[in-house]
Short mmCIF file of N, CA, C and O in Angstrom, two decimals:
data_model
loop_
_atom_site.label_atom_id
_atom_site.label_comp_id
_atom_site.label_asym_id
_atom_site.label_seq_id
_atom_site.Cartn_x
_atom_site.Cartn_y
_atom_site.Cartn_z
N MET Y 30 90.51 85.34 86.90
CA MET Y 30 89.80 84.37 88.34
C MET Y 30 88.99 85.59 88.03
O MET Y 30 88.77 86.34 88.48
N THR Y 31 87.28 84.54 88.80
CA THR Y 31 86.17 85.65 89.03
C THR Y 31 86.41 85.40 90.24
O THR Y 31 86.89 84.97 91.20
N GLU Y 32 85.40 86.47 90.62
CA GLU Y 32 85.22 86.88 92.10
C GLU Y 32 84.50 85.51 93.24
O GLU Y 32 83.64 84.95 92.29
N LEU Y 33 84.68 85.26 93.82
CA LEU Y 33 84.22 84.10 94.76
C LEU Y 33 82.98 84.50 95.64
O LEU Y 33 82.90 85.84 95.84
N ARG Y 34 82.25 83.91 95.33
CA ARG Y 34 81.09 84.33 95.92
C ARG Y 34 80.76 83.44 96.90
O ARG Y 34 80.46 81.82 96.82
N ILE Y 35 80.05 83.99 98.24
CA ILE Y 35 80.18 83.40 99.53
C ILE Y 35 78.40 83.35 99.84
O ILE Y 35 77.93 84.83 99.52
N ARG Y 36 77.73 82.17 100.13
CA ARG Y 36 76.69 82.58 100.79
C ARG Y 36 75.56 81.03 101.32
O ARG Y 36 76.42 79.98 101.31
N PRO Y 37 74.89 81.15 101.87
CA PRO Y 37 74.38 79.68 102.61
C PRO Y 37 73.69 78.96 101.53
O PRO Y 37 73.23 79.30 100.19
N ALA Y 38 73.80 77.76 101.82
CA ALA Y 38 72.92 76.20 101.11
C ALA Y 38 71.68 76.78 101.41
O ALA Y 38 71.07 76.98 102.24
N GLY Y 39 71.00 76.20 100.14
CA GLY Y 39 69.62 76.04 100.28
C GLY Y 39 68.95 74.68 100.35
O GLY Y 39 70.19 73.62 99.44
N PRO Y 40 67.95 74.22 99.91
CA PRO Y 40 67.71 72.57 99.73
C PRO Y 40 67.96 72.04 98.22
O PRO Y 40 68.31 71.40 97.96
N GLN Y 41 67.95 73.16 97.30
CA GLN Y 41 68.81 73.03 96.03
C GLN Y 41 70.05 72.60 96.15
O GLN Y 41 70.46 72.03 94.83
N ASP Y 42 70.65 73.05 96.88
CA ASP Y 42 72.30 72.24 96.87
C ASP Y 42 72.73 71.50 97.30
O ASP Y 42 73.94 70.82 97.40
N LEU Y 43 71.93 70.59 97.87
CA LEU Y 43 72.10 69.28 98.94
C LEU Y 43 73.10 68.34 98.27
O LEU Y 43 74.01 67.91 98.70
N ASP Y 44 72.26 67.71 97.19
CA ASP Y 44 72.61 66.79 96.29
C ASP Y 44 74.83 67.25 95.77
O ASP Y 44 75.24 66.17 96.41
N THR Y 45 74.49 68.17 95.31
CA THR Y 45 76.09 69.08 95.13
C THR Y 45 76.94 68.96 96.11
O THR Y 45 77.55 68.71 96.31
N VAL Y 46 76.31 69.42 97.19
CA VAL Y 46 77.34 69.62 98.59
C VAL Y 46 77.94 68.10 98.95
O VAL Y 46 79.07 67.97 99.45
N LEU Y 47 76.96 67.26 99.22
CA LEU Y 47 77.15 65.74 99.33
C LEU Y 47 78.40 65.04 98.37
O LEU Y 47 79.79 64.97 98.74
N ALA Y 48 77.75 66.03 97.14
CA ALA Y 48 79.09 65.37 96.04
C ALA Y 48 80.42 65.76 96.26
O ALA Y 48 81.55 65.12 96.22
N PHE Y 49 80.47 67.30 96.42
CA PHE Y 49 81.69 67.78 96.65
C PHE Y 49 82.25 67.08 98.01
O PHE Y 49 83.84 67.08 97.72
N TRP Y 50 81.61 67.01 98.92
CA TRP Y 50 82.47 66.63 100.05
C TRP Y 50 83.31 65.26 100.02
O TRP Y 50 84.22 64.79 100.06
N LYS Y 51 82.64 64.47 99.39
CA LYS Y 51 83.31 63.34 98.80
C LYS Y 51 84.52 63.43 98.23
O LYS Y 51 85.68 62.47 98.00
N THR Y 52 84.98 64.83 97.30
CA THR Y 52 86.19 65.37 96.58
C THR Y 52 87.39 65.85 97.49
O THR Y 52 88.25 65.71 97.91
N ALA Y 53 86.30 66.97 98.43
CA ALA Y 53 87.15 67.52 98.78
C ALA Y 53 87.45 67.69 100.32
O ALA Y 53 88.31 68.23 101.07
N ALA Y 54 86.39 66.57 101.46
CA ALA Y 54 86.50 67.07 102.60
C ALA Y 54 87.32 65.70 102.85
O ALA Y 54 87.54 64.07 102.20
N GLU Y 55 88.24 65.75 104.00
CA GLU Y 55 88.79 64.70 104.42
C GLU Y 55 87.58 63.87 105.78
O GLU Y 55 86.85 64.33 106.78
N GLY Y 56 87.70 62.28 105.70
CA GLY Y 56 86.70 61.63 106.43
C GLY Y 56 85.38 61.98 106.25
O GLY Y 56 84.74 62.35 105.42
N THR Y 57 84.52 60.93 106.83
CA THR Y 57 82.97 61.30 106.65
C THR Y 57 82.33 61.21 108.09
O THR Y 57 83.13 60.70 109.17
N SER Y 58 80.99 61.35 108.09
CA SER Y 58 80.48 61.56 108.83
C SER Y 58 79.23 60.38 109.48
O SER Y 58 78.56 60.25 108.19
N ILE Y 59 78.41 60.28 110.00
CA ILE Y 59 77.41 59.59 110.19
C ILE Y 59 76.07 60.50 109.53
O ILE Y 59 74.95 59.72 109.16
N SER Y 60 76.75 61.49 109.72
CA SER Y 60 75.54 62.57 109.27
C SER Y 60 75.62 63.07 107.85
O SER Y 60 75.02 64.00 107.05
N ASP Y 61 76.23 62.51 107.13
CA ASP Y 61 77.01 62.82 105.63
C ASP Y 61 75.91 61.86 104.42
O ASP Y 61 76.64 61.26 103.97
N ASP Y 62 74.38 62.51 104.82
CA ASP Y 62 73.67 61.90 103.65
C ASP Y 62 72.55 63.06 104.08
O ASP Y 62 73.10 63.92 104.39
N ARG Y 63 71.59 62.74 102.77
CA ARG Y 63 71.20 63.86 102.28
C ARG Y 63 70.00 64.32 103.45
O ARG Y 63 69.68 65.37 103.77
N ASP Y 64 69.30 63.10 104.24
CA ASP Y 64 68.32 63.44 105.44
C ASP Y 64 69.27 64.66 106.28
O ASP Y 64 68.47 65.62 107.08
N GLY Y 65 70.47 64.09 106.78
CA GLY Y 65 71.63 64.87 107.89
C GLY Y 65 71.38 66.25 107.18
O GLY Y 65 71.24 67.61 108.47
N VAL Y 66 72.08 66.64 106.14
CA VAL Y 66 72.39 67.87 105.75
C VAL Y 66 71.05 68.63 105.39
O VAL Y 66 70.78 69.65 106.20
N GLU Y 67 69.92 67.90 105.13
CA GLU Y 67 68.60 68.54 104.89
C GLU Y 67 68.29 68.90 106.46
O GLU Y 67 67.72 69.96 106.58
N ARG Y 68 68.36 68.25 107.41
CA ARG Y 68 67.86 68.65 108.44
C ARG Y 68 68.65 69.36 108.85
O ARG Y 68 67.60 70.95 109.48
N LEU Y 69 69.67 69.92 108.75
CA LEU Y 69 70.69 71.20 109.26
C LEU Y 69 70.06 72.26 108.35
O LEU Y 69 69.88 73.45 108.98
N VAL Y 70 70.01 72.09 106.94
CA VAL Y 70 69.70 73.27 105.99
C VAL Y 70 68.41 73.88 107.19
O VAL Y 70 67.89 75.17 106.88
N VAL Y 71 66.88 73.24 107.13
CA VAL Y 71 66.00 73.32 107.70
C VAL Y 71 65.74 74.40 109.01
O VAL Y 71 65.37 74.92 109.14
N ARG Y 72 66.44 73.42 109.43
CA ARG Y 72 66.71 73.75 111.33
C ARG Y 72 67.55 75.05 111.10
O ARG Y 72 67.13 76.33 112.11
N ASP Y 73 68.66 75.26 110.33
CA ASP Y 73 69.82 76.32 110.65
C ASP Y 73 69.80 77.34 109.21
O ASP Y 73 70.95 76.48 108.59
N PRO Y 74 68.76 77.63 108.43
CA PRO Y 74 68.99 78.05 107.16
C PRO Y 74 70.34 78.95 106.67
O PRO Y 74 71.19 79.00 105.50
N GLU Y 75 71.01 79.25 107.68
CA GLU Y 75 72.43 79.97 107.75
C GLU Y 75 73.74 79.51 107.84
O GLU Y 75 74.59 79.96 107.63
N ALA Y 76 73.31 77.97 108.62
CA ALA Y 76 74.33 77.56 108.80
C ALA Y 76 75.81 76.69 107.65
O ALA Y 76 76.70 76.64 108.34
N LEU Y 77 75.26 76.31 106.98
CA LEU Y 77 75.88 75.71 105.85
C LEU Y 77 76.59 76.57 104.94
O LEU Y 77 75.38 77.30 103.86
N ILE Y 78 77.03 77.39 104.73
CA ILE Y 78 77.92 78.28 104.04
C ILE Y 78 78.79 77.72 102.93
O ILE Y 78 79.64 76.65 103.02
N LEU Y 79 78.61 78.16 101.63
CA LEU Y 79 79.00 77.70 100.33
C LEU Y 79 80.30 79.01 99.50
O LEU Y 79 79.90 79.97 99.82
N ALA Y 80 81.15 78.40 98.88
CA ALA Y 80 82.05 79.68 98.16
C ALA Y 80 81.66 78.58 96.54
O ALA Y 80 82.22 77.75 96.65
N GLU Y 81 81.59 79.76 95.99
CA GLU Y 81 81.08 79.21 94.66
C GLU Y 81 82.02 80.23 94.06
O GLU Y 81 82.28 81.47 94.00
N ARG Y 82 82.68 79.91 92.94
CA ARG Y 82 83.34 80.46 91.55
C ARG Y 82 83.21 79.53 90.26
O ARG Y 82 82.99 78.81 89.75
N ASP Y 83 82.71 81.04 89.42
CA ASP Y 83 81.89 80.72 88.14
C ASP Y 83 81.18 79.23 88.10
O ASP Y 83 81.19 78.42 87.10
N GLY Y 84 80.14 79.88 89.13
CA GLY Y 84 78.83 78.71 89.38
C GLY Y 84 79.39 77.69 89.44
O GLY Y 84 78.49 76.71 89.80
N TYR Y 85 80.45 77.10 90.24
CA TYR Y 85 80.89 75.76 90.62
C TYR Y 85 81.13 75.77 92.39
O TYR Y 85 81.87 77.11 92.54
N LEU Y 86 80.84 75.07 92.84
CA LEU Y 86 80.84 74.80 94.50
C LEU Y 86 82.76 74.75 94.52
O LEU Y 86 83.08 73.74 93.68
N VAL Y 87 83.07 75.36 95.74
CA VAL Y 87 84.62 75.63 95.67
C VAL Y 87 85.04 75.28 97.38
O VAL Y 87 85.91 74.85 97.17
N GLY Y 88 84.17 75.60 97.81
CA GLY Y 88 84.41 75.26 99.61
C GLY Y 88 82.86 75.23 99.99
O GLY Y 88 81.94 75.59 99.49
N THR Y 89 82.73 74.69 101.50
CA THR Y 89 81.81 74.69 102.24
C THR Y 89 82.68 74.95 103.81
O THR Y 89 83.90 75.06 103.97
N VAL Y 90 81.49 75.56 104.40
CA VAL Y 90 81.89 75.29 106.13
C VAL Y 90 80.54 75.56 106.87
O VAL Y 90 79.73 76.10 106.01
N ILE Y 91 80.43 74.07 108.00
CA ILE Y 91 79.41 74.51 108.54
C ILE Y 91 79.74 75.44 109.80
O ILE Y 91 80.45 74.73 110.80
N ALA Y 92 78.74 76.55 109.97
CA ALA Y 92 78.71 77.25 111.22
C ALA Y 92 77.49 77.29 112.03
O ALA Y 92 76.45 77.82 111.83
N GLY Y 93 77.53 76.04 113.08
CA GLY Y 93 76.51 76.02 114.32
C GLY Y 93 76.60 76.40 115.21
O GLY Y 93 77.83 76.68 115.75
N PHE Y 94 75.69 77.47 115.71
CA PHE Y 94 75.86 77.84 116.75
C PHE Y 94 74.27 77.95 117.82
O PHE Y 94 73.34 77.48 117.05
N ASP Y 95 74.23 77.28 118.57
CA ASP Y 95 73.29 76.20 119.58
C ASP Y 95 72.94 77.68 120.74
O ASP Y 95 72.04 76.97 121.39
N GLY Y 96 73.32 78.39 120.39
CA GLY Y 96 72.97 79.87 121.58
C GLY Y 96 73.52 80.23 122.51
O GLY Y 96 74.13 80.85 123.36
N TRP Y 97 74.79 78.90 122.86
CA TRP Y 97 76.01 78.81 123.34
C TRP Y 97 77.29 78.85 122.79
O TRP Y 97 78.37 80.04 123.45
N ARG Y 98 77.31 77.82 122.30
CA ARG Y 98 79.21 77.95 121.40
C ARG Y 98 78.65 77.76 119.97
O ARG Y 98 77.71 77.53 119.39
N CYS Y 99 79.93 78.65 119.46
CA CYS Y 99 79.73 78.14 118.23
C CYS Y 99 80.92 77.30 117.73
O CYS Y 99 82.05 76.90 117.76
N HIS Y 100 80.61 76.23 116.68
CA HIS Y 100 81.25 74.87 116.47
C HIS Y 100 81.00 75.11 114.86
O HIS Y 100 80.04 75.51 113.88
N LEU Y 101 82.32 74.90 114.30
CA LEU Y 101 82.65 74.92 112.89
C LEU Y 101 82.93 73.43 112.47
O LEU Y 101 83.62 72.62 113.07
N TYR Y 102 82.47 73.12 111.50
CA TYR Y 102 83.06 71.66 110.95
C TYR Y 102 82.68 71.86 109.11
O TYR Y 102 82.36 72.75 108.41
N ARG Y 103 83.01 70.99 108.73
CA ARG Y 103 83.17 70.88 107.20
C ARG Y 103 83.76 71.83 106.43
O ARG Y 103 82.99 72.29 105.73
N LEU Y 104 84.79 72.57 107.09
CA LEU Y 104 85.27 73.32 106.03
C LEU Y 104 86.49 72.36 105.41
O LEU Y 104 87.04 71.84 105.35
N ALA Y 105 86.17 72.65 103.67
CA ALA Y 105 86.65 71.58 102.96
C ALA Y 105 86.35 72.83 101.89
O ALA Y 105 85.93 73.30 101.28
N VAL Y 106 87.93 72.65 100.99
CA VAL Y 106 88.09 73.24 99.74
C VAL Y 106 88.58 72.61 99.06
O VAL Y 106 89.20 71.50 98.63
N HIS Y 107 88.02 72.83 97.50
CA HIS Y 107 88.39 71.66 96.57
C HIS Y 107 90.15 71.73 96.07
O HIS Y 107 90.75 72.91 96.04
N PRO Y 108 90.28 69.73 96.05
CA PRO Y 108 91.89 70.16 96.02
C PRO Y 108 92.58 70.96 95.21
O PRO Y 108 93.22 71.45 94.75
N ALA Y 109 91.93 71.07 93.83
CA ALA Y 109 92.25 71.92 92.77
C ALA Y 109 92.58 73.61 93.21
O ALA Y 109 92.99 74.69 92.52
N ARG Y 110 91.62 73.99 94.09
CA ARG Y 110 91.27 75.53 94.47
C ARG Y 110 92.06 75.86 95.36
O ARG Y 110 91.80 76.87 96.23
N ARG Y 111 92.65 74.94 96.45
CA ARG Y 111 92.84 75.42 97.36
C ARG Y 111 94.63 76.43 97.54
O ARG Y 111 95.24 76.44 96.36
N ARG Y 112 94.69 77.19 98.65
CA ARG Y 112 95.59 78.36 98.86
C ARG Y 112 95.45 79.11 97.80
O ARG Y 112 96.27 80.38 97.34
N GLN Y 113 93.87 79.61 97.79
CA GLN Y 113 93.88 80.49 96.98
C GLN Y 113 92.37 81.71 97.80
O GLN Y 113 92.11 82.52 97.42
N GLY Y 114 93.13 81.18 99.21
CA GLY Y 114 91.77 82.30 99.90
C GLY Y 114 90.48 81.78 99.87
O GLY Y 114 89.67 82.77 100.85
N ILE Y 115 90.20 80.86 99.60
CA ILE Y 115 88.80 80.14 99.91
C ILE Y 115 88.26 80.00 101.04
O ILE Y 115 87.43 80.45 101.62
N GLY Y 116 89.40 79.35 102.03
CA GLY Y 116 89.23 78.61 103.31
C GLY Y 116 89.13 80.10 103.91
O GLY Y 116 88.35 80.00 104.97
N THR Y 117 90.02 80.88 104.20
CA THR Y 117 90.04 82.04 104.60
C THR Y 117 88.49 82.98 104.32
O THR Y 117 87.93 83.45 105.45
N ALA Y 118 88.26 83.02 103.56
CA ALA Y 118 87.06 84.06 102.91
C ALA Y 118 85.88 83.13 103.55
O ALA Y 118 84.64 83.64 104.28
N LEU Y 119 85.35 81.54 103.59
CA LEU Y 119 84.38 81.02 104.86
C LEU Y 119 84.65 80.89 105.84
O LEU Y 119 83.81 81.31 106.87
N LEU Y 120 85.83 80.91 106.47
CA LEU Y 120 86.13 81.16 107.70
C LEU Y 120 85.61 82.88 108.31
O LEU Y 120 84.63 82.79 109.25
N ALA Y 121 86.00 83.68 107.55
CA ALA Y 121 85.48 85.00 107.92
C ALA Y 121 84.06 85.34 107.52
O ALA Y 121 83.33 85.81 108.57
N ALA Y 122 83.19 84.75 106.75
CA ALA Y 122 81.75 84.64 106.87
C ALA Y 122 81.10 83.50 108.23
O ALA Y 122 80.30 84.41 108.41
N ALA Y 123 81.96 81.97 108.21
CA ALA Y 123 81.38 82.06 109.30
C ALA Y 123 81.69 82.94 110.92
O ALA Y 123 80.71 82.55 111.87
N GLU Y 124 82.89 83.30 110.87
CA GLU Y 124 82.69 83.95 111.83
C GLU Y 124 82.01 85.62 111.98
O GLU Y 124 81.92 85.80 113.57
N GLU Y 125 81.85 86.17 111.51
CA GLU Y 125 81.07 87.29 110.83
C GLU Y 125 79.57 86.73 111.72
O GLU Y 125 78.92 87.06 112.13
N ARG Y 126 78.67 85.87 111.09
CA ARG Y 126 77.41 85.07 111.37
C ARG Y 126 77.82 84.90 112.98
O ARG Y 126 76.76 85.21 113.77
N PHE Y 127 78.82 83.95 113.55
CA PHE Y 127 78.76 84.00 114.96
C PHE Y 127 78.60 85.21 115.90
O PHE Y 127 77.85 85.02 116.92
N VAL Y 128 79.49 86.60 115.52
CA VAL Y 128 79.69 87.44 115.64
C VAL Y 128 77.86 88.09 116.33
O VAL Y 128 78.04 88.85 116.77
N GLY Y 129 77.53 88.25 114.78
CA GLY Y 129 76.34 88.47 114.89
C GLY Y 129 75.22 87.92 115.57
O GLY Y 129 74.18 88.92 115.87
N LEU Y 130 75.32 86.89 116.00
CA LEU Y 130 74.51 86.17 116.75
C LEU Y 130 75.09 86.16 118.47
O LEU Y 130 74.17 85.43 118.81
N GLY Y 131 76.08 86.59 118.78
CA GLY Y 131 76.49 86.97 119.70
C GLY Y 131 77.84 85.94 120.40
O GLY Y 131 77.31 86.01 121.61
N GLY Y 132 78.18 85.12 119.53
CA GLY Y 132 78.74 84.05 120.07
C GLY Y 132 80.26 84.72 120.28
O GLY Y 132 80.63 86.12 119.91
N ARG Y 133 80.95 83.97 121.19
CA ARG Y 133 82.51 84.98 121.66
C ARG Y 133 83.55 83.91 121.36
O ARG Y 133 84.66 84.52 121.41
N ARG Y 134 83.65 82.49 120.81
CA ARG Y 134 84.52 81.54 120.58
C ARG Y 134 84.08 80.62 119.85
O ARG Y 134 83.05 80.00 119.59
N GLY Y 135 85.16 80.74 118.49
CA GLY Y 135 84.53 79.32 117.77
C GLY Y 135 85.52 78.13 118.05
O GLY Y 135 86.27 78.37 118.15
N ASP Y 136 84.72 76.81 118.03
CA ASP Y 136 85.82 75.87 118.06
C ASP Y 136 85.44 74.91 116.22
O ASP Y 136 84.58 75.21 115.78
N ALA Y 137 86.51 74.26 116.69
CA ALA Y 137 86.57 73.53 115.10
C ALA Y 137 87.04 72.12 115.55
O ALA Y 137 87.52 71.52 116.56
N MET Y 138 86.11 70.91 114.66
CA MET Y 138 86.43 69.60 114.47
C MET Y 138 87.23 69.23 113.41
O MET Y 138 87.00 69.49 112.33
N VAL Y 139 88.40 68.79 113.90
CA VAL Y 139 89.92 68.68 112.91
C VAL Y 139 90.36 67.10 112.96
O VAL Y 139 90.47 67.28 114.58
N LEU Y 140 90.49 66.83 112.24
CA LEU Y 140 90.88 65.32 112.51
C LEU Y 140 92.39 65.67 112.83
O LEU Y 140 93.25 66.00 112.52
N GLN Y 141 93.03 64.64 113.79
CA GLN Y 141 94.27 64.50 114.37
C GLN Y 141 95.41 64.09 112.86
O GLN Y 141 96.19 64.87 113.17
N ARG Y 142 94.59 63.18 112.25
CA ARG Y 142 95.92 62.88 110.89
C ARG Y 142 95.47 63.50 110.19
O ARG Y 142 96.92 63.40 109.18
N ASN Y 143 95.10 64.69 110.02
CA ASN Y 143 94.84 65.66 108.95
C ASN Y 143 95.78 67.09 109.20
O ASN Y 143 95.49 67.91 109.49
N GLU Y 144 97.08 66.86 108.71
CA GLU Y 144 97.48 68.22 108.78
C GLU Y 144 97.83 68.86 108.41
O GLU Y 144 98.00 69.57 108.79
N ARG Y 145 97.30 68.62 107.08
CA ARG Y 145 96.81 69.78 106.01
C ARG Y 145 96.02 71.05 106.88
O ARG Y 145 96.19 71.85 106.65
N ALA Y 146 95.10 69.73 107.12
CA ALA Y 146 93.50 70.77 107.99
C ALA Y 146 94.42 71.93 108.91
O ALA Y 146 93.97 72.90 109.34
N GLN Y 147 94.99 70.99 109.74
CA GLN Y 147 95.46 71.52 111.18
C GLN Y 147 96.27 72.65 110.73
O GLN Y 147 96.33 74.18 111.61
N HIS Y 148 97.43 72.36 109.88
CA HIS Y 148 97.90 73.80 109.33
C HIS Y 148 97.09 75.06 109.19
O HIS Y 148 97.66 76.30 109.39
N ALA Y 149 95.94 74.72 108.25
CA ALA Y 149 95.11 76.09 107.92
C ALA Y 149 94.40 76.39 109.10
O ALA Y 149 94.43 77.49 108.93
N TRP Y 150 93.87 75.97 109.83
CA TRP Y 150 93.25 75.92 111.32
C TRP Y 150 94.21 76.75 111.89
O TRP Y 150 94.01 77.83 112.89
N ARG Y 151 95.44 76.48 112.29
CA ARG Y 151 96.48 77.45 112.90
C ARG Y 151 96.80 78.93 112.23
O ARG Y 151 96.59 80.07 112.75
N ALA Y 152 96.82 78.82 110.86
CA ALA Y 152 97.07 79.94 110.10
C ALA Y 152 95.92 80.88 110.31
O ALA Y 152 96.05 82.33 110.00
N ALA Y 153 94.73 80.68 110.46
CA ALA Y 153 93.65 81.20 110.59
C ALA Y 153 93.39 81.65 112.27
O ALA Y 153 92.57 82.38 112.35
N GLY Y 154 94.46 81.34 112.94
CA GLY Y 154 94.08 81.95 114.01
C GLY Y 154 93.78 80.80 115.25
O GLY Y 154 93.54 81.01 116.69
N TYR Y 155 93.35 79.82 115.17
CA TYR Y 155 92.71 78.42 115.97
C TYR Y 155 93.93 77.82 116.59
O TYR Y 155 95.01 77.67 116.16
N ALA Y 156 93.52 77.38 117.67
CA ALA Y 156 94.39 76.16 118.65
C ALA Y 156 93.85 75.31 118.79
O ALA Y 156 93.07 75.53 119.64
N PRO Y 157 95.00 74.14 119.24
CA PRO Y 157 94.10 73.26 119.81
C PRO Y 157 94.42 73.41 121.15
O PRO Y 157 94.95 74.26 121.61
N GLU Y 158 93.30 72.61 121.45
CA GLU Y 158 92.98 72.85 123.56
C GLU Y 158 93.22 71.01 123.75
O GLU Y 158 92.16 70.43 123.51
N GLU Y 159 94.13 70.57 124.03
CA GLU Y 159 94.60 69.23 124.20
C GLU Y 159 94.06 68.90 125.53
O GLU Y 159 94.52 67.54 125.59
N HIS Y 160 93.81 69.61 126.57
CA HIS Y 160 93.18 69.29 127.86
C HIS Y 160 91.50 68.62 127.44
O HIS Y 160 91.03 68.34 128.52
N TRP Y 161 90.89 69.02 126.37
CA TRP Y 161 89.80 68.24 126.09
C TRP Y 161 89.96 67.23 125.01
O TRP Y 161 90.63 66.97 124.36
N ARG Y 162 88.98 66.37 125.41
CA ARG Y 162 88.87 64.95 124.22
C ARG Y 162 87.50 64.95 123.75
O ARG Y 162 86.37 65.02 124.78
N ARG Y 163 87.07 64.63 122.55
CA ARG Y 163 85.49 64.64 121.87
C ARG Y 163 85.22 62.97 122.23
O ARG Y 163 86.31 62.15 122.30
N TRP Y 164 84.09 63.26 123.07
CA TRP Y 164 83.65 62.08 123.23
C TRP Y 164 82.19 61.60 122.78
O TRP Y 164 81.46 62.45 122.56
N VAL Y 165 81.78 60.57 121.72
CA VAL Y 165 80.57 60.49 121.15
C VAL Y 165 79.91 59.19 121.48
O VAL Y 165 80.62 58.24 121.81
N LYS Y 166 78.78 58.92 120.99
CA LYS Y 166 78.01 57.87 121.22
C LYS Y 166 77.08 57.79 120.29
O LYS Y 166 76.20 58.99 120.20
N PRO Y 167 77.18 57.22 119.20
CA PRO Y 167 75.94 56.94 117.93
C PRO Y 167 74.66 56.98 118.49
O PRO Y 167 74.64 55.99 119.49
N LEU Y 168 73.80 57.30 118.22
CA LEU Y 168 72.19 57.19 118.87
C LEU Y 168 71.50 56.59 117.77
O LEU Y 168 70.54 56.19 117.93
N THR Y 169 71.94 56.22 116.48
CA THR Y 169 71.21 55.12 116.00
C THR Y 169 72.30 54.39 115.04
O THR Y 169 73.62 54.35 115.48
N ASP Y 170 71.68 53.03 114.45
CA ASP Y 170 72.69 51.84 113.89
C ASP Y 170 72.83 52.37 112.63
O ASP Y 170 72.63 53.37 112.04
#
């Protein structure tokens, strides 16, 4: 197996990332479209982190920092490549980014029904905070 390459996404990667999420990510988001991901990459070029092996996208994570909190989204690993350390490498890259930006704690969005993801996050040292609940309001139709 060849070495894993971790790098930030660029504009040329957006279509590949969106197609990858349809295969590897659990659930969908209102911003899972080219415009949404393009805005992310333009606003924060280091936030969308990719893992590649043999020239193929095998994993992603979004490591967003708003100047106060460190948010993790879209940790996804190709189903055929899971349990090979890809998620661990992506989280290490995200955490390194956060520390470099002055972040002190990372938080992750994890679907309640996604038990596989919950296990992976726990294995990485993250824990749910049951006293918090996410509140959302769509801002567009």
